[in-house]
Coordinates of C-alpha atoms in Angstrom, one line a residue:
Chain A
M447 CA -8.9 -9.7 -3.2
A448 CA -9.5 -6.5 -5.4
K449 CA -6.9 -4.2 -7.0
V450 CA -8.2 -0.6 -6.1
F451 CA -6.7 2.6 -8.0
I452 CA -6.2 5.2 -5.3
F453 CA -6.1 9.1 -6.4
P454 CA -3.5 10.9 -5.8
T455 CA -1.2 7.5 -7.2
T456 CA 1.1 8.6 -5.1
S457 CA -1.4 8.7 -1.5
L458 CA 0.3 7.6 2.0
V459 CA -3.1 7.1 3.1
L460 CA -5.0 5.5 0.4
S461 CA -1.9 3.0 -0.4
D462 CA -1.8 2.2 3.2
M463 CA -6.1 2.1 3.9
V464 CA -6.2 -0.5 1.3
E465 CA -3.7 -2.9 2.1
R466 CA -4.8 -2.4 5.9
W467 CA -7.6 -4.3 4.6
G468 CA -6.9 -6.4 2.9
H469 CA -6.8 -5.3 -0.8
E470 CA -3.8 -4.6 -3.4
A471 CA -3.6 -0.5 -4.2
L472 CA -2.7 0.3 -7.5
G473 CA -0.8 4.0 -7.3
A474 CA 2.1 5.0 -9.2
A475 CA 5.4 3.5 -6.9
V476 CA 3.7 -0.3 -8.3
G477 CA 3.8 1.5 -12.5
I478 CA 7.5 3.2 -11.5
R479 CA 8.5 -0.3 -9.8
E480 CA 8.0 -2.3 -12.9
K481 CA 9.5 -0.2 -15.0
I482 CA 13.0 0.1 -12.8
Q483 CA 13.1 -3.9 -12.6
T484 CA 12.5 -4.6 -16.6
P485 CA 16.0 -4.5 -18.7
S486 CA 16.1 -2.2 -21.0
L487 CA 18.1 1.1 -22.1
E488 CA 19.0 3.6 -19.9
S489 CA 16.5 6.1 -19.5
P490 CA 17.4 7.6 -16.1
P491 CA 15.6 8.5 -13.9
L492 CA 12.6 7.0 -14.3
Q493 CA 13.1 4.6 -17.3
M494 CA 10.7 6.3 -19.5
T495 CA 11.9 5.2 -22.5
P496 CA 10.8 7.3 -26.6
E497 CA 8.3 3.8 -27.0
D498 CA 6.4 4.8 -23.6
P499 CA 4.7 8.4 -25.4
K500 CA 3.7 6.2 -28.2
K501 CA 2.2 3.1 -25.7
G502 CA 0.2 6.4 -24.1
L503 CA -1.3 7.3 -27.9
K504 CA -4.0 4.7 -27.1
Y505 CA -5.4 6.9 -23.9
A506 CA -4.2 10.0 -25.2
A507 CA -4.4 11.7 -29.0
V508 CA -1.1 12.7 -30.8
E509 CA -1.8 16.4 -30.2
V510 CA -1.2 15.9 -26.5
P511 CA 1.6 16.3 -25.5
C512 CA 4.2 13.5 -24.9
G513 CA 4.4 14.5 -20.9
V514 CA 1.2 13.6 -20.3
R515 CA 1.1 10.2 -23.0
G516 CA 4.4 9.7 -21.2
R517 CA 2.4 9.5 -17.4
M518 CA -0.5 8.0 -19.2
S519 CA 1.4 4.8 -20.5
L520 CA 2.1 4.0 -16.5
Y521 CA -1.6 5.0 -15.4
G522 CA -3.6 3.7 -18.2
P523 CA -2.9 -0.1 -18.0
M524 CA -3.7 -0.5 -14.2
I525 CA -6.9 1.8 -14.9
E526 CA -8.0 -0.8 -17.4
E527 CA -6.7 -3.8 -14.7
A528 CA -8.3 -2.3 -11.5
D529 CA -11.5 -3.3 -10.4
A530 CA -12.3 -0.5 -8.4
A531 CA -10.9 3.3 -7.3
I532 CA -11.2 6.1 -4.4
I533 CA -10.5 9.4 -5.6
I534 CA -9.5 12.4 -3.4
N535 CA -11.0 15.4 -5.1
D536 CA -9.4 18.0 -2.6
S537 CA -5.5 16.8 -3.5
D538 CA -3.4 20.1 -3.8
L539 CA -0.7 17.2 -3.5
S540 CA -1.0 15.8 -7.0
F541 CA -1.6 19.0 -8.3
G542 CA 2.4 19.6 -10.2
C543 CA 4.2 20.7 -14.1
M544 CA 1.2 21.1 -16.7
G545 CA 2.1 18.0 -17.4
C546 CA 1.0 16.4 -14.1
A547 CA -2.2 18.7 -13.7
R548 CA -3.2 16.9 -17.2
T549 CA -2.8 13.6 -16.8
N550 CA -4.5 14.3 -13.1
E551 CA -7.3 15.3 -15.1
L552 CA -7.6 12.6 -17.7
V553 CA -6.9 9.6 -14.8
M554 CA -10.1 11.1 -13.1
F555 CA -11.9 11.3 -16.4
M556 CA -11.5 7.8 -17.8
L557 CA -11.9 6.3 -13.9
R558 CA -15.5 8.1 -14.2
Q559 CA -16.0 6.6 -17.5
R560 CA -16.4 3.6 -16.4
K561 CA -19.5 3.1 -15.4
E562 CA -19.4 -0.5 -14.2
M563 CA -16.8 0.2 -11.5
P564 CA -17.2 1.0 -8.1
L565 CA -15.7 4.8 -7.5
L566 CA -15.4 6.2 -3.7
D567 CA -15.2 10.1 -3.8
I568 CA -13.8 11.6 -1.3
K569 CA -12.1 14.6 0.5
Y570 CA -9.0 14.7 2.9
P571 CA -10.3 14.7 6.5
E572 CA -9.5 18.5 8.5
T573 CA -11.2 17.5 11.9
E574 CA -11.2 14.5 14.1
D575 CA -15.0 14.1 13.0
E576 CA -14.2 13.9 9.5
G577 CA -11.1 11.8 10.4
I578 CA -13.3 9.3 11.4
A579 CA -16.0 9.8 8.8
F580 CA -13.3 9.1 6.3
V581 CA -12.0 5.9 7.3
T582 CA -15.0 4.6 7.7
Q583 CA -15.9 5.5 4.9
I584 CA -13.0 3.9 2.7
K585 CA -13.2 0.7 5.5
D586 CA -17.4 0.6 4.5
F587 CA -16.1 0.8 0.6
L588 CA -13.3 -1.9 0.4
A589 CA -15.2 -4.1 2.8
G590 CA -18.4 -3.8 -0.2
L591 CA -15.8 -5.1 -2.5
E592 CA -15.2 -8.6 -0.9
G593 CA -16.6 -11.1 -2.8
E594 CA -16.8 -10.0 -6.1
N595 CA -13.8 -10.0 -7.5
D596 CA -12.0 -13.1 -5.2
E597 CA -11.5 -16.0 -7.9
Chain B
M1220 CA 25.1 10.1 -27.5
T1221 CA 25.7 6.5 -26.9
I1222 CA 22.9 4.4 -25.2
K1223 CA 23.5 1.9 -23.0
E1224 CA 21.7 -1.2 -21.8
Y1225 CA 20.0 -1.3 -18.6
I1226 CA 20.9 -3.7 -16.5
P1227 CA 17.6 -3.7 -13.0
T1228 CA 19.3 -4.5 -9.8
Y1229 CA 17.1 -5.7 -6.7
V1230 CA 14.8 -7.6 -9.3
G1231 CA 11.8 -8.8 -7.7
T1232 CA 12.3 -7.3 -4.7
V1233 CA 9.8 -4.8 -3.0
T1234 CA 10.3 -1.1 -1.0
K1235 CA 8.0 -0.3 1.1
Y1236 CA 7.7 2.9 3.4
V1237 CA 6.4 2.6 6.9
F1238 CA 5.9 5.8 8.2
I1239 CA 5.1 6.6 12.1
D1240 CA 3.2 9.4 13.9
S1241 CA 2.8 8.0 17.4
P1242 CA 3.2 10.0 20.4
N1243 CA 5.1 6.6 22.1
I1244 CA 6.6 4.8 19.4
T1245 CA 9.9 6.7 18.0
P1246 CA 11.0 5.0 14.7
Q1247 CA 14.2 4.4 16.4
T1248 CA 12.3 1.5 18.4
L1249 CA 9.9 0.4 15.0
A1250 CA 13.4 0.0 13.4
I1251 CA 14.9 -2.4 16.8
R1252 CA 12.4 -4.5 16.8
A1253 CA 12.5 -4.9 12.4
Y1254 CA 16.0 -5.7 13.3
E1255 CA 15.0 -8.1 15.5
I1256 CA 12.4 -9.8 13.0
S1257 CA 13.4 -9.4 9.7
E1258 CA 15.1 -12.2 8.3
G1259 CA 17.4 -10.7 5.3
L1260 CA 15.6 -8.3 4.7
M1261 CA 17.1 -4.5 4.5
V1262 CA 15.7 -2.2 6.4
K1263 CA 16.6 1.5 6.2
E1264 CA 15.8 3.4 9.8
T1265 CA 14.8 7.3 8.2
C1266 CA 13.7 10.2 10.1
F1267 CA 10.2 9.3 10.0
G1268 CA 10.0 5.2 10.0
L1269 CA 11.6 2.8 7.7
Q1270 CA 12.1 1.4 4.8
I1271 CA 12.4 -2.3 3.8
T1272 CA 13.2 -4.2 1.1
G1273 CA 12.8 -7.4 0.4
E1274 CA 10.7 -10.8 -1.0
P1275 CA 7.1 -9.9 -1.1
E1276 CA 6.0 -12.2 1.3
Q1277 CA 8.9 -12.0 4.1
V1278 CA 8.0 -8.3 3.7
K1279 CA 4.2 -8.4 4.0
K1280 CA 5.0 -10.7 7.0
L1281 CA 7.1 -8.4 9.1
I1282 CA 4.8 -5.3 8.1
V1283 CA 1.8 -7.5 10.0
E1284 CA 4.3 -7.5 13.1
L1285 CA 5.2 -3.8 13.3
R1286 CA 1.5 -3.1 13.1
K1287 CA 0.9 -4.6 15.7
V1288 CA 3.1 -2.7 17.8
D1289 CA 1.0 0.8 17.2
S1290 CA -2.2 0.0 14.4
A1291 CA -3.3 3.2 14.4
H1292 CA -0.2 5.3 13.9
I1293 CA 1.9 3.0 11.3
L1294 CA 1.1 3.9 7.8
V1295 CA 2.8 2.0 5.3
K1296 CA 3.5 3.0 1.4
D1297 CA 5.0 1.3 -1.5
R1298 CA 7.4 2.6 -3.0
G1299 CA 9.1 2.5 -6.7
F1300 CA 12.8 2.2 -6.5
P1301 CA 14.7 0.6 -3.7
P1302 CA 16.5 2.9 -0.9
V1303 CA 19.5 5.1 -1.8
D1304 CA 19.1 4.3 -5.5
P1305 CA 21.4 7.7 -7.1
R1306 CA 18.7 8.0 -9.6
R1307 CA 16.1 9.4 -6.8
S1308 CA 18.1 9.3 -3.5
R1309 CA 18.8 12.6 -2.0
A1310 CA 22.0 12.0 -1.0
N1311 CA 23.0 13.0 -5.2
L1312 CA 20.6 15.4 -6.1
G1313 CA 20.2 17.7 -3.3
G1314 CA 17.3 18.7 -1.3
A1315 CA 14.5 17.0 -0.8
R1316 CA 13.1 14.6 -3.1
P1317 CA 9.4 15.8 -4.6
G1318 CA 7.8 12.9 -3.1
Y1319 CA 8.5 13.9 0.1
Y1320 CA 6.1 17.4 -0.1
G1321 CA 3.6 15.0 -1.2
H1322 CA 4.4 12.7 2.3
E1323 CA 5.0 16.0 4.1
F1324 CA 1.9 17.1 3.6
E1325 CA -0.5 13.9 4.1
C1326 CA 1.6 13.2 7.4
G1327 CA -0.1 17.2 8.7
L1328 CA -3.2 15.0 8.0
L1329 CA -1.7 12.0 9.9
K1330 CA -3.7 12.7 13.5
F1331 CA -6.9 13.0 11.7
V1332 CA -6.7 9.8 10.2
S1333 CA -5.0 8.0 13.4
H1334 CA -8.1 9.0 15.3
G1335 CA -10.5 7.9 13.0
L1336 CA -8.9 4.0 13.4
E1337 CA -8.4 3.9 16.7
E1338 CA -12.4 5.0 17.2
L1339 CA -12.6 2.6 14.5
D1340 CA -10.9 0.2 16.9
K1341 CA -13.2 1.0 19.5
K1342 CA -16.1 0.2 18.3
K1343 CA -15.3 -3.4 17.1
P1344 CA -17.1 -5.8 18.5
K1345 CA -14.5 -7.5 20.9
P1346 CA -15.2 -11.2 20.6
V1347 CA -17.0 -13.1 22.8
P1348 CA -15.6 -16.4 23.9
Q1349 CA -18.3 -19.6 22.3
M1350 CA -19.1 -21.8 25.2
S1351 CA -19.5 -25.3 23.3
K1352 CA -21.3 -28.1 24.2
K1353 CA -19.3 -30.9 26.1
K1354 CA -18.5 -34.0 24.3
L1355 CA -19.9 -37.0 25.6
D1356 CA -16.7 -38.6 26.4
Q1357 CA -14.7 -35.7 28.0
G1358 CA -12.8 -36.2 30.6
K1359 CA -13.4 -40.2 30.5
L1360 CA -10.9 -43.1 30.1
P1361 CA -11.0 -43.1 26.2
L1362 CA -12.4 -46.7 24.6
N1363 CA -8.9 -47.5 23.3
R1364 CA -7.0 -47.3 26.4
L1365 CA -9.7 -49.2 28.4
I1366 CA -9.5 -52.3 26.3
E1367 CA -5.5 -51.9 26.6
I1368 CA -6.0 -52.3 30.5
I1369 CA -7.9 -55.2 29.8
S1370 CA -5.8 -57.1 28.0
N1371 CA -2.9 -56.3 30.1
E1372 CA -5.0 -57.6 32.9
E1373 CA -5.8 -60.7 31.1
A1374 CA -1.9 -61.7 29.9

């Protein structure tokens, strides 16, 4: 079972496909769950504390807004942990505020910097035929990961 | 400003969204099926499907069973917060919570994805029953039983 980072990190379709074919999806929900299930100081809604932008310094420089660094403290460790990644390129839904948009750019840059990591670049389907191609591509990609990372 | 200690709830559990976009199954039908087979899990019925919270292994088993109802039209996703969490629930915040806009967008594409999954299932070769070699002693009196009969006869 491989750990597959998904982008958009909140994608329903990718999260389902990865788990349907026996792998672990690394997305925003996993990071958020870890945060809200850990005792700390109360900092609603996402339990992001002033410590998180400091952790984000590993991935973004100090002059980068703390919104980006805070988000990177969630995604950065997951990108390092991932065995593979799937990116949907035309994912307008992930575009939010400027912090989200810049974090998305940095996440995709970091994923592409990891040359040794298998990466699937796709786009959302707009017809039934594209739907078949979309599902087939993901299945074939995930099938290729089997055995490589099994303990 | 006072800083309070945060004591988390539902520690060690996972929450999953189950989305259903099927012409044959409604979220209500799926919820009834989930209630039947959920052992101590928290199942919440929603307009789009279900939210299931509980121990990871139990949730996984339940989802495997639910997928059997209509595999191509049921999609599952992780959720960070438990259901009805006041920090995220729309009951407290008012209006749809931000994550739903993403779900709404992807739900519009589910018809293509489900079609792809159905076509993939059709292509899957059906399992052929394997003819195995007949064992030499198949259907014959076992040796132990024969010895037992002989020894009984002699006695």
